[in-house]
PDB file of C-alpha atoms and ligand atoms in Angstrom:
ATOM      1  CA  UNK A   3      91.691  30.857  93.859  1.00  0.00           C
ATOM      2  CA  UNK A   4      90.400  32.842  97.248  1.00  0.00           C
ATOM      3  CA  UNK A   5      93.703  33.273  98.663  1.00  0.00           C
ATOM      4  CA  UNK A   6      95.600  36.097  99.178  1.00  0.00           C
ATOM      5  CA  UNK A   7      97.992  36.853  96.626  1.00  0.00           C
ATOM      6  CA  UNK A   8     100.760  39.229  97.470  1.00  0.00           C
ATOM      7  CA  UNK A   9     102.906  38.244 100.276  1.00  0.00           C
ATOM      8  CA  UNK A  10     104.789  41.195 100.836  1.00  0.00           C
ATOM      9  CA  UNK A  11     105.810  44.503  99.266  1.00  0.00           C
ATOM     10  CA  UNK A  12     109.573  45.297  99.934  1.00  0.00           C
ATOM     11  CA  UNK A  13     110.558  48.941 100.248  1.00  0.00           C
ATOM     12  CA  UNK A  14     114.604  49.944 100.120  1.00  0.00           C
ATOM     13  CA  UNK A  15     115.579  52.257 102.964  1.00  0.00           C
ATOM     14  CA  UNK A  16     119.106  53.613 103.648  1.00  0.00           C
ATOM     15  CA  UNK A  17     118.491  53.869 107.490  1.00  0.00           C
ATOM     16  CA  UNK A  18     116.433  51.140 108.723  1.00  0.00           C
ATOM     17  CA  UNK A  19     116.081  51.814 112.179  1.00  0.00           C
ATOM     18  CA  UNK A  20     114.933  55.037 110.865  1.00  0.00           C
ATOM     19  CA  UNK A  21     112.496  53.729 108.876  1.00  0.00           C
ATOM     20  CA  UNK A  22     111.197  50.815 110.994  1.00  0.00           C
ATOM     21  CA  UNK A  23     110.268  53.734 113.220  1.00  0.00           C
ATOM     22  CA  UNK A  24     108.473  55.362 110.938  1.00  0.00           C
ATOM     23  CA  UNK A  25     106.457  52.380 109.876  1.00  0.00           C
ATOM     24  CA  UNK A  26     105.849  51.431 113.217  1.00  0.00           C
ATOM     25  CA  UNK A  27     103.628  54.782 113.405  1.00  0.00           C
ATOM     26  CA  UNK A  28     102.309  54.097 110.190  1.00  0.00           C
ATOM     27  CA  UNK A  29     101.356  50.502 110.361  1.00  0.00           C
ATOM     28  CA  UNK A  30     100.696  50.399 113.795  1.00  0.00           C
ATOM     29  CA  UNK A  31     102.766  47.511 114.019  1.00  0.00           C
ATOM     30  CA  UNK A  32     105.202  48.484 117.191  1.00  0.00           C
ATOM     31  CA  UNK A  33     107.246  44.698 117.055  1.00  0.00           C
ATOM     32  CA  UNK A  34     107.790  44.029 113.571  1.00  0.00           C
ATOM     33  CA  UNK A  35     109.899  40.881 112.686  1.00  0.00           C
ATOM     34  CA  UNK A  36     113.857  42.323 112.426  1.00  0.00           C
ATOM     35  CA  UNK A  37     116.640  39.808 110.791  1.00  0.00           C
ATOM     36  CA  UNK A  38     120.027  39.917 109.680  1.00  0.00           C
ATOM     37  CA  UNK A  39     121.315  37.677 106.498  1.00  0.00           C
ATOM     38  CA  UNK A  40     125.156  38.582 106.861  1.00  0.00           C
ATOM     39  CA  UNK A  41     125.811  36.931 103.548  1.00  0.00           C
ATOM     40  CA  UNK A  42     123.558  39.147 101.335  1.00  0.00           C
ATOM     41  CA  UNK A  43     124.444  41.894 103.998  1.00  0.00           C
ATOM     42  CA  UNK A  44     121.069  42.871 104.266  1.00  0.00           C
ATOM     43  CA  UNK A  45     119.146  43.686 106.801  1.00  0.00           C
ATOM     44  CA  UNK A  46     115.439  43.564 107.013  1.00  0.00           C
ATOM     45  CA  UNK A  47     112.042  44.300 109.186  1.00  0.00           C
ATOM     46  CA  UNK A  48     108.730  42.724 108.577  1.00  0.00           C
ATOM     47  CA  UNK A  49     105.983  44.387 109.056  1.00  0.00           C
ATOM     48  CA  UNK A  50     102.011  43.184 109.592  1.00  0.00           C
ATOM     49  CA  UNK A  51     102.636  39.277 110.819  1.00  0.00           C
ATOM     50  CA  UNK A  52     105.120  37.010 112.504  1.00  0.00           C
ATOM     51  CA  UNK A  53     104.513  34.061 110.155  1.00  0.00           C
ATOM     52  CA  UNK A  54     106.037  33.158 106.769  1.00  0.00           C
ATOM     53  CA  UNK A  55     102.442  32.448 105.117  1.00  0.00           C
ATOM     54  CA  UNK A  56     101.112  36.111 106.663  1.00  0.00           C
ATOM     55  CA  UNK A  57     100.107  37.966 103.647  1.00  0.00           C
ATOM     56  CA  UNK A  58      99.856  41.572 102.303  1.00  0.00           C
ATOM     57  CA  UNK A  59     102.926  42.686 104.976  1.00  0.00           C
ATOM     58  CA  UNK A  60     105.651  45.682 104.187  1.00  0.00           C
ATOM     59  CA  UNK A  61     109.042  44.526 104.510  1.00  0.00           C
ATOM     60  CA  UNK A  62     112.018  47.083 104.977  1.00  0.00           C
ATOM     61  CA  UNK A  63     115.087  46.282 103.352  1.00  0.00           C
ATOM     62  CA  UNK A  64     118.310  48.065 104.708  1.00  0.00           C
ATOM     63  CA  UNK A  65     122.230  47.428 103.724  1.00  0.00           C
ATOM     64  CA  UNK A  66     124.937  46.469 105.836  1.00  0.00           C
ATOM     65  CA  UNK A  67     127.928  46.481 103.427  1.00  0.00           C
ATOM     66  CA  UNK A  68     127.897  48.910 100.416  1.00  0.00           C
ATOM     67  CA  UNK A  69     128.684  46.026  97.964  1.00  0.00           C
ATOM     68  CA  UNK A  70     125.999  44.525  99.265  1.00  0.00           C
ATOM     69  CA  UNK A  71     122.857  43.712  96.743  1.00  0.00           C
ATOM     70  CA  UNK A  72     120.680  45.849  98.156  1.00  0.00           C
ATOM     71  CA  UNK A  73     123.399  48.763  99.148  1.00  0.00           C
ATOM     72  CA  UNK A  74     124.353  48.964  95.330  1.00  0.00           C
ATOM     73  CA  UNK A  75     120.166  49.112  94.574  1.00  0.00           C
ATOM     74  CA  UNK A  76     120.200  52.277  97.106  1.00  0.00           C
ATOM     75  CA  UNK A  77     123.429  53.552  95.540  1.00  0.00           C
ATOM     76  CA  UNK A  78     121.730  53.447  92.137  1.00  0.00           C
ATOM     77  CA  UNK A  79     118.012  54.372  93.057  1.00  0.00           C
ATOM     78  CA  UNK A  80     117.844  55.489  96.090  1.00  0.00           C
ATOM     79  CA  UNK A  81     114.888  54.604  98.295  1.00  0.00           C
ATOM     80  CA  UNK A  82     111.876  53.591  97.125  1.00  0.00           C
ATOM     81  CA  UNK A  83     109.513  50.285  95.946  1.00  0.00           C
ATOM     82  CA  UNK A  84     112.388  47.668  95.378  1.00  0.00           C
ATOM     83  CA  UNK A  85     110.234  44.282  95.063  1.00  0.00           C
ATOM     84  CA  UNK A  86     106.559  42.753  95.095  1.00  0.00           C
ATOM     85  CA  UNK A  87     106.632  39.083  96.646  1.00  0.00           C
ATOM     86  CA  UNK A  88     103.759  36.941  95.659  1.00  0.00           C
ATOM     87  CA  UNK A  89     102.995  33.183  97.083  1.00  0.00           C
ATOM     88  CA  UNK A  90     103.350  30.388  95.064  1.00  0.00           C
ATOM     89  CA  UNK A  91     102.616  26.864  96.209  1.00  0.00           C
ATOM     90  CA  UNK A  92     105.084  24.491  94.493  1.00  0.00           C
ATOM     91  CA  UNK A  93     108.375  27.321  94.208  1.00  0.00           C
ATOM     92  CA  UNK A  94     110.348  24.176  91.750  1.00  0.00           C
ATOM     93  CA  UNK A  95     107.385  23.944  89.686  1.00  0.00           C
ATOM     94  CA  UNK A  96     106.788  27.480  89.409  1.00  0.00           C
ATOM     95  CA  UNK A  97     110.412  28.228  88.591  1.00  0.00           C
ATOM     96  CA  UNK A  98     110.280  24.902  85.790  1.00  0.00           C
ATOM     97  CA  UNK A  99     107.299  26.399  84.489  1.00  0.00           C
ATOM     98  CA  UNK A 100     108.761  30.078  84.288  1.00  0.00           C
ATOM     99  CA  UNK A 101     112.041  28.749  82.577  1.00  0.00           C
ATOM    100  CA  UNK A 102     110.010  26.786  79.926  1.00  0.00           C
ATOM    101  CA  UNK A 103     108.121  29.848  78.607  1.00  0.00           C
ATOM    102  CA  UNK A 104     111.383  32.191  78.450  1.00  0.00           C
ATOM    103  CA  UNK A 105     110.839  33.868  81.639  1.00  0.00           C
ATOM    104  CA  UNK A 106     114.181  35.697  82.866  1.00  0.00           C
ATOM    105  CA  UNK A 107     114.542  34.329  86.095  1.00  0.00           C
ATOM    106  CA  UNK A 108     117.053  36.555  88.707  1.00  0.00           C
ATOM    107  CA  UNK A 109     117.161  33.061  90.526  1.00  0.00           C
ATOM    108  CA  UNK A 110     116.728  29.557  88.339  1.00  0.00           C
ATOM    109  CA  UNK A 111     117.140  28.028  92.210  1.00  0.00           C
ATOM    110  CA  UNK A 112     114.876  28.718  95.408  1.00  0.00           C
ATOM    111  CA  UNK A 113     117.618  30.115  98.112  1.00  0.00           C
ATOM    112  CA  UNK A 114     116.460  30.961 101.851  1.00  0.00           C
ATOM    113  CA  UNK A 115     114.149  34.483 102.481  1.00  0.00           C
ATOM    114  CA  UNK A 116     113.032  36.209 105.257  1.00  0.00           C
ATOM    115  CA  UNK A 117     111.702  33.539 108.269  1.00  0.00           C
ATOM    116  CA  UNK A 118     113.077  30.782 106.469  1.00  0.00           C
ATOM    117  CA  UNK A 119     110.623  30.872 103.607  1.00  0.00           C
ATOM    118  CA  UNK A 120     111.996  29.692  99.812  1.00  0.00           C
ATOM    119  CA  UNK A 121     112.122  32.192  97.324  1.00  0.00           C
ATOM    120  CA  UNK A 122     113.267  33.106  93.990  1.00  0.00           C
ATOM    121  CA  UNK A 123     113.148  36.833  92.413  1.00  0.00           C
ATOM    122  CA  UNK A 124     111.905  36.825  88.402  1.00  0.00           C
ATOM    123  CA  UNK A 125     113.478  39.561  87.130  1.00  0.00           C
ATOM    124  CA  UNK A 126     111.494  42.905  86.136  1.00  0.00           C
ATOM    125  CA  UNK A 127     112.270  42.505  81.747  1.00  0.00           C
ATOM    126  CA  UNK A 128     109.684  39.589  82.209  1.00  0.00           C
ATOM    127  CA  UNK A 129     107.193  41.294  84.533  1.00  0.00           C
ATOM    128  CA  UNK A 130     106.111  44.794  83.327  1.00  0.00           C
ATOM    129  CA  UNK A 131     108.706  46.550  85.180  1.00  0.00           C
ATOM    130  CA  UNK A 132     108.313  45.218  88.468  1.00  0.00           C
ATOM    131  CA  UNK A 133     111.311  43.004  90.454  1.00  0.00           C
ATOM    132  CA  UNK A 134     108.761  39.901  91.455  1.00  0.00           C
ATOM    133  CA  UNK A 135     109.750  38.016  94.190  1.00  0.00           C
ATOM    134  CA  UNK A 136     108.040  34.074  94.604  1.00  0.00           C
ATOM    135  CA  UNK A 137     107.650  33.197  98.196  1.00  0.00           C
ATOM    136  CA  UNK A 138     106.269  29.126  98.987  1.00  0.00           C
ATOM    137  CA  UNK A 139     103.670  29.132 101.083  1.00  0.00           C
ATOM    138  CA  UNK A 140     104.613  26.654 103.969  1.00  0.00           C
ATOM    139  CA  UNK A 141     101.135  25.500 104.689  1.00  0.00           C
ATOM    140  CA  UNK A 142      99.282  24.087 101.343  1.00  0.00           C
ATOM    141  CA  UNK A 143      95.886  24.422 100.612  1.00  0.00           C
ATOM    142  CA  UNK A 144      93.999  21.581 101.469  1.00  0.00           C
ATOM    143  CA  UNK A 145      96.842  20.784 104.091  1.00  0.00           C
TER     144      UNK A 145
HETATM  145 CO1  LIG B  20     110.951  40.321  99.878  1.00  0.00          CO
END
């Protein structure tokens, strides 16, 4: 497999504007890809690529209500590394697959991600450590 891998790496920040000015210097990215999921009151900013199936990109993850996911994570933690996202092509296979060798899954059903994109998070007692988010591809190989 000669594809990229890692889809994204998502860092928690507590004030994203902040931060998405920052990485605009740092990336060199000046128009990264902002979005607002009300219901998981989160708010993120994509950095490196406007499309789902863009690989390797930084993606800033800011709250918008303290009992939100990701504002109890910053409560907690503070900011830092929150997730690594890696592409899978079939995300209901993968998942089956995961479930049938014991994985701990955080989601047993693909819900919506950034751009659209189905995802699922594995949760970090089955990964080494790490929170792993699975992100389908939209365009399959061969396709
Ligand atoms: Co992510």
């Amino acid at each position: 497999m000669d594809r990229p891998l890692i889809a994204h790496v998502g860092i928690a920040v507590n004030d994203l504007d902040r931060s998405i000015a920052l990485y605009s210097v740092l990336t060199g990215d000046a128009h990264p890809c902002i979005e607002e999921i009300p219901e998981r009151g989160l708010r993120l900013a994509m950095f490196g690529g406007d499309s789902p199936d863009s690989a390797a990109r930084i993606e800033l993850l800011g709250s918008t209500s303290a009992d939100s996911t990701i504002g109890k994570y910053l409560a907690k933690h503070g900011e830092g590394l929150h997730h690594i996202c890696i592409f899978v092509d079939d995300i209901d296979a993968k998942l089956a697959e995961l479930m049938r060798q014991g994985f701990k899954l955080v989601d047993e059903i693909p819900r919506s991600g950034a751009g659209g994109s189905r995802i699922a998070f594995v949760h970090p007692s089955s990964t080494g450590g790490v929170l792993l988010e699975l992100q389908e591809r939209t365009t399959k190989q061969g396709s």
